[in-house]
Amino acid sequence: MPEPVPEENQSTSLSGLFVEKPAENVVAVAGSDVTFVAKVDASTLTRKPTMKWLKGKWLDLGSKAGKHLQFKETYDRNTKIYTYEMKIVKVVAGDAGGYRCEVTAKDKCDSSTFEISVEAAHQEGQADILSAFKRADAGEDEGDLDFSALLKATKKKKKPEKEEPEIDVWELLKNAHPSEYEKIAFQYGITDLRGMLKRLKKMKEVQKPSEAFLKRLESCYSVEKGKKIVMSCEVLDPNVQVKWLKNGQEIKPSAKYVMEANGNVRTLTINKSNLSDDAAYECVVGEDKCSTEVYVKEPPITITKLMDDYHVVVGERVEFEIEVSEEGAHVMWAFEDQEITKDKDSSKYRFKKDGKKHTLIIQEATLDDAGMYHAWTNGGHTKGELEVEEKELEVLQDIADLTVRATDQAVFKCEVSDDKVTGKWFKDGVEVLPSERIKMSHIGRFHRLVIDDVKPEDAGDYTFVPDGYALSLSAKLNFLEIKIDYVPRQDPPKIHLDTTGNMVSQNTIIVVAGNKLRLDVEITGEPAPTVVWSKGEEAVVATEGRVRVESRKDLSCFVIEGAERTDEGNYTICVTNPVGEDKAVLFIKIVDVPDPPENVKCTGVGEDCATIVWEPPKFDGGAPIKGYLMERKKKGSSRWTKLNFDVYESTTYEAKRMIEGVLYEMRVFAVNSIGLSQPSLNSKPFMPIAPTSEPTRLTVHDVTDSTCSLRWLAPEKIGAGGLDGYVIEYCKEGDTEWVAANTDLWEKQGFVVRGLPVGEKINFRVVAVNIAGRSPPATLSQPVTIREVVEHPKIRLPRELRTKYIRRVGDKINLTIPFQGKPHPIATWLKDGQPVDPKMVNVRNTNVDSILFIRSAEREHSGTYELVLKIENMEDRATISIRVIEKPGPPVNVRVTDVWGFNAALEWEPPKDDGNSEVTGYTIQKADMKTKEWFTVYEHNRRTNCTVSDLIMGNEYQFRVYSENLCGLSEEPRMSKNTAVIAKTGLELKQAAYKEKDMACAPKFTQPLVDRSVVAGYSTAISCSVRGFPKPKIVWMKNRMIIGEDPKFLMQNNQGVLTLNIRKPSTFDAGKYCCMAVNDLGQDEVECKLDVRVAIETENK
């Protein structure tokens, strides 16, 4: 196995900051907890150190904190040692590997590495070469891609797996083609593929020196998706032609692939790289070639829409749907700890991709499909739970007893909840077979048995038994015999009501809303009576329509098609004939499914649960409410999940197994004997959240006779509910009643409790509050005595004020002097022993500091200032020396004291005004009396005299001197009172008579124009040079036409060099150009021919 690749040198220096490091090799049992502790000595550090826990070389575990990974930090003020803890809860196989803890503090750095091995209880641990490249397990929004280790085990028992032989991944990578690297990495869970390839490169044999290449391509290149990458090599022959290949295929030049040759260097540039550019590349020269690998880093694909939970019955279709951040992303699906693949599970699962949507489809769910399903991308993870219940058949309409007469038709009808259920009909326990007179039908959820031409032998008990269910529906068929008595006498009318069938009590009929009611009433009497039906006072006379009356011999039929709630009431049937009359009253009761429940709302939430309440429906449908069914969904999702299959009787329900921080909605169905109501309105979105943990590090900052100042830090665990503020409470020692010190939530991490009784011992506590409620309180270890402690006054004079404080005139002076002492001290400022003048100096005092402010400093503000701090008979003093300076005045009495040879001696006296600052030097300047130009001779000269040398013979010099202090040179110099004349030594200059030369001449071109041929569209210029005096006038012409102020032409004249610039010429600009120079003495001209040709583009194919 190759040695690990050493890490690159860091910019910070390594130093021994750790006083305790984690154990180097730790063996953990799967399912147990393991804790690592590191301690850092901060006694030599100027600021708080920063700790990072890393897995492998780059994976920062700080962002993975949650239930699985927990981090803790404590600080001991006495020993100045920081203690850092990392706890892995319920270790899994994916936690195995190399780890590193790294601490940094400004320019210091220290690190410690350790290894974790995970052993299972039922088998011996195996050394895994890939352990250093595996990633850790984490929560639902995990962004790491480790499909083999991150799948969580669930309560479902795993099937025993076959032991597979160990595979040497290094050998696989050695013998594989570079295009297969990513596939091998995905299959064996390798995440640090780049690191393995670097090691693999060292393992390979060194190639022989190439005869065609001076410098080969790099072994590999890495580029982020969308960026540009440049690959270059050097060839021996600068004129040789090369070919570029990608995965063995030649690359053609294009806007994406740019090939360049510059001397011996051959370059291939790939613009806007994408995943298809992740391949093997070769540069071929004859029979020789060099190769490289390009790795395109794909940005992490995040999951934008999480997976929903499902609660279904056996046989239903399930669709787990997610959305990712980019189209074409790779998504891996898994059930429990097993990956779902198309090849192995194609008969049971289907995969669907639609843009950014990815769907896993289960055609018909079974009990074995129940469990946790996962979806993974290289930047995210989501999961959803599938619950599968046994299918229960619900009877929506039972079979009713029938009483029919001979030759009439009998129809038995029932309705069940599943339209796919088949069944059989039985009569007195014997299966009924179809015939010409007996017909059976199954349409949707309705099952019918129709018996035509009823005969006496058809009477009996009929039963419908659904296939596959322990359920039966029974009803009785009664045969009504008609007896004819030949009585010569007349009979009064008589109504014969059948009290069986739909009648739950005498003269009361119950009808399900939407069903048909057909009431056949037998009537006797001679002569045939007249029948009148009425509802209340209103007679029903219609023979057609939804509510109608049908009359037959000795039978009156009352029919209601599609019963409605308004049809409920008392109905009267009255029969009359000459002999008499008879009357019967029937009450028809319409029953229906109930109205939906009302006011569904969430009254309380927990970390993974919520309490839902609602009000019963206003109308129960005419039948008592049996209970309720609840459903929930995530906000934004369209998939509802059933929470119960058995009817729930209460109007308060606690929903569990929810995800903290996710918005949910609830709806409720009401159930009576008729069926299921419409769903209620959705509840307002609610989020399962938990209160925060208690605030940390509650301390007492200050105590007076009536107040107590408290400080604390935010809770370690805040959660999805956030933090709204704090409540500060107090109570006297021995009492149990806590009093709130603030009426509104306090957002800061410090509070002053006021109005406390002096001398009392008070207990304090602080509670964090969010939308989920109050956190556990943070309390003090002991009560606080409310009494101000006398503390000597102490001035904390800043270091820069302990020496003389110097400022320039006009500057702003703002001195802040902190101090301490109890009770609050009185601060007084003195200047030179006298109280400061408030007109000149502004003073502002607070409880903790005093500020001396001067808006614009003047020299009179200079002096010794003293701050006096008094508490009763105790005091403290601090002295500050302030000097306000400005530029000095000029020196006095500057004079030349001696002149000899080429030298002159100067002397002067210091300035009368030094600007309130010591004069640090002088600047001396000289000037020739002829030119009057001043030149600096000396700078920062500390003496009040100097000697000026190297003066020119025959010249007379004057001198001036500036004085200098911390503010700079004086505003004005002091001129020397006399001058220094450097006398000549026996030389006399005889000047010749000056004769002015006549420079006038006619214009003459010294450099002519030159014919040019240019390409259209490329700017050009023509030039010539001319001489002449007086300065000649220049005229440019094209084809003997003067060129005016045309913006296309730019004419320049630089010391007689004439240039005509032509901007982007076209064929129209071709012709003869002439330049003419004219003055009073004559003229001259030159011309040239300009040829403009059109560029011809050639394509190399």
PDB file of C-alpha atoms in Angstrom, residues 48 120 155 164 181 293 563 570 599 727 828 844 1030 1093:
ATOM      1  CA  LYS A  48      -9.674  32.767  22.146  1.00  0.00           C
ATOM      2  CA  ALA A 120     -19.831  -5.170  15.281  1.00  0.00           C
ATOM      3  CA  LYS A 155     -36.376  -1.681  13.511  1.00  0.00           C
ATOM      4  CA  GLU A 164     -18.011 -11.215   0.102  1.00  0.00           C
ATOM      5  CA  TYR A 181     -12.315   5.633 -12.017  1.00  0.00           C
ATOM      6  CA  GLU A 293      -6.724  13.234 -16.632  1.00  0.00           C
ATOM      7  CA  ALA A 563     -83.028  11.438  -1.396  1.00  0.00           C
ATOM      8  CA  ASN A 570     -94.019  13.300   8.027  1.00  0.00           C
ATOM      9  CA  ASN A 599     -61.853  24.930  13.745  1.00  0.00           C
ATOM     10  CA  VAL A 727     -37.368  36.373  31.228  1.00  0.00           C
ATOM     11  CA  THR A 828     -12.993  66.531  38.724  1.00  0.00           C
ATOM     12  CA  ARG A 844     -18.450  64.631  30.428  1.00  0.00           C
ATOM     13  CA  PRO A1030       8.021  80.726 -40.147  1.00  0.00           C
ATOM     14  CA  ARG A1093      -7.901  45.463 -49.744  1.00  0.00           C
TER      15      ARG A1093
END
